[in-house]
Coordinates of C-alpha atoms and ligand atoms in Angstrom, one line a residue:
M15 CA 65.4 188.1 101.7
R16 CA 66.9 187.2 105.1
E17 CA 70.4 187.9 103.8
I18 CA 69.4 191.3 102.5
I19 CA 67.8 192.2 105.9
L20 CA 70.9 191.1 107.8
T21 CA 73.2 192.9 105.5
K22 CA 71.3 196.1 106.0
K23 CA 71.3 195.7 109.7
I24 CA 75.1 195.3 109.7
E25 CA 75.6 198.3 107.5
N26 CA 73.3 200.5 109.6
T27 CA 75.1 199.4 112.8
A28 CA 78.5 200.1 111.2
F29 CA 77.5 203.7 110.2
K30 CA 75.7 204.4 113.4
M31 CA 78.9 203.5 115.3
N32 CA 81.0 205.8 113.0
A33 CA 82.6 203.4 110.6
D34 CA 83.3 205.4 107.4
F35 CA 82.9 202.5 105.0
I36 CA 81.9 198.9 104.9
G37 CA 82.2 196.2 102.2
I38 CA 81.4 192.5 101.9
A39 CA 83.5 190.0 100.0
D40 CA 82.6 186.5 99.1
A41 CA 85.1 184.4 101.1
A42 CA 85.5 182.3 97.9
C43 CA 87.6 185.1 96.5
F44 CA 90.5 183.8 98.6
E45 CA 90.4 180.5 96.6
N46 CA 91.6 182.4 93.4
S47 CA 94.9 181.1 92.2
E48 CA 96.4 184.6 92.1
Y49 CA 96.1 184.9 95.9
T50 CA 99.0 183.2 97.7
G51 CA 98.5 184.4 101.3
N52 CA 96.7 182.9 104.3
K53 CA 93.0 182.1 103.8
P54 CA 89.9 182.8 106.0
Q55 CA 88.9 179.2 105.3
D56 CA 91.9 178.1 107.4
V57 CA 90.5 180.0 110.3
M58 CA 86.8 179.3 109.9
A59 CA 86.0 176.3 107.8
S60 CA 82.3 177.4 107.2
V61 CA 83.2 181.0 106.3
R62 CA 80.9 182.5 103.6
S63 CA 81.5 186.2 103.9
V64 CA 84.2 188.6 104.8
I65 CA 82.9 191.9 106.1
I66 CA 85.4 194.8 105.8
L67 CA 85.0 197.8 108.1
G68 CA 87.1 200.9 107.7
V69 CA 87.7 204.4 109.0
G70 CA 89.5 207.3 107.3
V71 CA 92.5 208.5 109.3
P72 CA 92.6 212.2 109.9
R73 CA 94.9 214.0 107.4
G74 CA 96.7 215.9 110.2
A75 CA 98.3 212.7 111.3
F76 CA 100.0 212.3 107.9
E77 CA 100.7 216.0 107.2
T78 CA 102.7 216.3 110.4
L79 CA 105.1 213.5 109.5
P80 CA 107.9 212.8 110.1
E81 CA 108.0 215.1 113.2
G82 CA 104.7 213.9 114.4
R83 CA 105.5 210.2 114.3
A84 CA 104.3 209.5 117.9
E85 CA 101.1 211.4 117.2
Y86 CA 100.7 209.5 113.9
T87 CA 101.2 206.1 115.6
N88 CA 98.8 207.0 118.3
T89 CA 96.2 208.1 115.8
L90 CA 96.5 204.8 114.0
M91 CA 96.0 203.0 117.3
A92 CA 92.9 205.1 118.0
A93 CA 91.5 204.1 114.7
T94 CA 92.2 200.5 115.5
A95 CA 90.4 200.8 118.9
T96 CA 87.4 202.4 117.2
L97 CA 87.2 199.6 114.6
R98 CA 87.5 196.9 117.3
I99 CA 84.4 198.3 119.1
V100 CA 82.4 198.5 115.9
A101 CA 83.4 195.0 114.8
F102 CA 82.6 193.5 118.2
Q103 CA 79.0 194.9 118.1
I104 CA 78.5 193.6 114.6
A105 CA 79.9 190.1 115.5
K106 CA 77.4 190.1 118.4
L107 CA 74.6 191.1 116.1
I108 CA 75.5 188.3 113.6
E109 CA 75.5 185.7 116.4
K110 CA 72.1 186.9 117.6
E111 CA 70.8 186.0 114.2
G112 CA 72.1 182.4 114.6
Y113 CA 75.4 182.6 112.7
R114 CA 79.1 182.6 113.8
A115 CA 81.5 185.5 113.6
T116 CA 85.1 186.3 114.5
I117 CA 87.2 189.5 114.1
V118 CA 90.4 189.6 112.1
P119 CA 93.2 191.8 113.5
T120 CA 93.8 195.1 111.9
E121 CA 96.9 195.0 109.7
G122 CA 99.7 196.9 111.5
S123 CA 98.1 196.4 114.9
E124 CA 99.7 194.3 117.7
F125 CA 98.0 191.1 116.3
G126 CA 98.2 192.0 112.7
Y127 CA 101.0 191.5 110.2
W128 CA 104.5 191.6 111.6
Y129 CA 103.2 189.6 114.5
A130 CA 101.1 186.9 112.8
N131 CA 104.0 185.2 111.1
R132 CA 107.5 186.4 112.2
E133 CA 109.2 185.0 109.0
T134 CA 106.8 186.2 106.3
L135 CA 105.4 189.1 108.3
K136 CA 102.1 188.3 106.6
A137 CA 98.8 188.7 108.3
N138 CA 96.5 185.8 108.9
L139 CA 94.7 186.9 105.9
S140 CA 94.9 190.0 103.7
I141 CA 92.1 192.5 104.6
K142 CA 93.2 194.6 101.7
Y143 CA 92.6 191.7 99.3
A144 CA 89.1 191.2 100.7
A145 CA 88.5 194.9 100.5
Y146 CA 89.5 194.9 96.8
H147 CA 87.1 192.1 96.1
A148 CA 84.4 194.0 98.0
G149 CA 84.9 196.9 95.5
L150 CA 86.3 199.3 98.1
G151 CA 89.4 200.2 96.1
N152 CA 92.5 198.8 94.5
F153 CA 96.2 198.5 95.3
G154 CA 98.8 201.2 95.1
M155 CA 102.5 200.8 94.5
N156 CA 102.8 201.3 98.3
H157 CA 100.9 198.0 98.6
L158 CA 98.1 199.8 100.4
L159 CA 94.4 199.9 99.4
I160 CA 93.7 203.1 97.6
T161 CA 90.1 204.0 98.4
K162 CA 88.0 206.5 96.5
D163 CA 87.2 208.8 99.4
Y164 CA 90.3 208.5 101.6
G165 CA 93.1 207.3 99.2
P166 CA 95.4 205.1 101.3
R167 CA 94.7 207.0 104.5
V168 CA 92.5 204.3 106.0
R169 CA 92.5 201.7 108.8
M170 CA 90.5 198.5 108.3
T171 CA 89.4 195.4 110.1
A172 CA 87.4 192.4 109.0
I173 CA 84.8 190.0 110.3
L174 CA 84.7 186.4 109.1
T175 CA 81.2 184.9 109.3
N176 CA 79.3 181.9 108.0
A177 CA 76.3 184.2 107.5
P178 CA 75.2 184.5 103.8
L179 CA 75.3 188.2 103.1
E180 CA 74.8 190.4 100.0
K181 CA 78.2 190.7 98.3
G182 CA 79.8 193.4 96.1
E183 CA 79.3 192.5 92.4
K184 CA 82.4 190.9 90.7
D185 CA 81.9 192.8 87.4
T186 CA 82.5 196.1 89.2
L187 CA 86.1 195.1 90.2
L188 CA 88.7 197.7 89.5
P189 CA 92.1 197.0 87.9
F190 CA 94.3 195.3 90.6
I191 CA 96.9 198.1 90.6
N192 CA 95.7 201.7 90.6
E193 CA 96.0 203.3 87.1
K194 CA 97.6 206.5 88.4
C195 CA 100.6 204.8 90.0
S196 CA 102.6 204.2 86.9
K197 CA 102.9 208.0 86.4
C198 CA 103.6 208.8 90.0
L199 CA 106.0 206.5 91.9
K200 CA 106.3 209.0 94.8
C201 CA 106.1 206.3 97.5
I202 CA 109.0 204.4 95.9
E203 CA 111.1 207.5 95.9
I204 CA 110.3 208.6 99.5
C205 CA 110.7 205.2 101.2
P206 CA 113.7 205.5 103.5
A207 CA 114.0 201.7 103.7
G208 CA 113.9 201.0 99.9
A209 CA 111.1 198.6 100.6
I210 CA 108.8 199.3 97.7
S211 CA 109.4 198.0 94.2
R212 CA 107.9 199.1 90.9
D213 CA 106.0 195.8 90.4
G214 CA 103.8 196.7 93.4
E215 CA 105.6 194.4 95.8
I216 CA 106.7 195.4 99.3
D217 CA 109.7 194.0 101.2
R218 CA 108.0 193.7 104.6
Q219 CA 111.2 192.9 106.4
K220 CA 112.9 196.1 105.2
C221 CA 109.8 198.2 106.2
A222 CA 109.5 196.5 109.6
Q223 CA 113.2 196.7 110.4
Y224 CA 113.2 200.4 109.6
M225 CA 110.3 201.0 112.0
F226 CA 111.5 198.8 114.8
N227 CA 115.3 199.3 114.5
V228 CA 115.4 203.0 113.4
L229 CA 112.1 204.4 114.7
G230 CA 111.9 202.3 117.9
G231 CA 108.5 200.9 117.0
L232 CA 106.8 204.1 115.9
R233 CA 105.2 203.9 112.5
C234 CA 106.7 205.6 109.4
G235 CA 103.8 206.4 107.1
L236 CA 105.8 208.4 104.6
C237 CA 104.5 206.3 101.7
V238 CA 101.0 207.3 102.7
K239 CA 101.9 210.9 103.3
V240 CA 103.2 211.5 99.8
C241 CA 100.4 209.7 98.0
P242 CA 98.4 212.2 96.0
Q243 CA 95.3 210.0 95.9
Ligands
LIG210 S1 106.0 202.7 105.9 FE1 108.0 203.8 105.5 S2 109.5 202.2 105.5 FE2 107.5 201.2 105.2 S3 107.2 201.0 103.0 FE3 106.2 203.0 103.7 S4 107.8 204.5 103.4 FE4 108.8 202.5 103.4
LIG211 S1 102.3 207.5 95.9 FE1 101.9 207.4 93.8 S2 102.7 205.4 93.1 FE2 102.5 205.4 95.3 S3 100.5 204.5 95.7 FE3 100.2 206.7 95.7 S4 99.7 207.2 93.6 FE4 100.5 205.1 93.6

């Protein structure tokens, strides 16, 4: 009962503070053999739940690409700033209830992937993978989470906590790769760095080099812009 009440409190806080969606994954999903990235258990040994918070990014930021790259990049940073504030309040709420919480950097932010490990360019842990297990969407060929309401036009952060919370049901999991991708492939065709392959993998080095060496640090976003979902 206590876990249901705390879960509701967290959800209510998230929506009151303008998060667009929230999901909760069992931290044990990162113990699956199919997952090869970094794990939340390496950050917090007692972790039980991964809370994913997300906002939809305004469509105008994508539709004005590539001319509006600075505006697109700034809009992403605004989304990150929004999520940080929501996540901080939820972390405080969890700790008031006697548990522990820490906030995972948004992927693509200054502490997210590209910066967590300079060689692999992988984040400390995959928020997208947690979001998939929380039932928030599945993966596109562009290696982004495809959500029902916002497609890949989302920004997400996550909270690790040892609080026992109500989780998304495992039997509601979607196919890992989005069913519509095999007949589309638009993101593969548009990618100026040739970073996306047909098996759903992304060459992070190629993507990062394009953004830093060619665009001077501004974000590209073309694989999101062309996505029809
Ligand atoms: S952001 Fe740009 S460079 Fe990176 S994968 Fe997408 S289209 Fe390619
Ligand atoms: S652009 Fe097409 S192939 Fe790429 S993620 Fe979107 S639907 Fe899938």
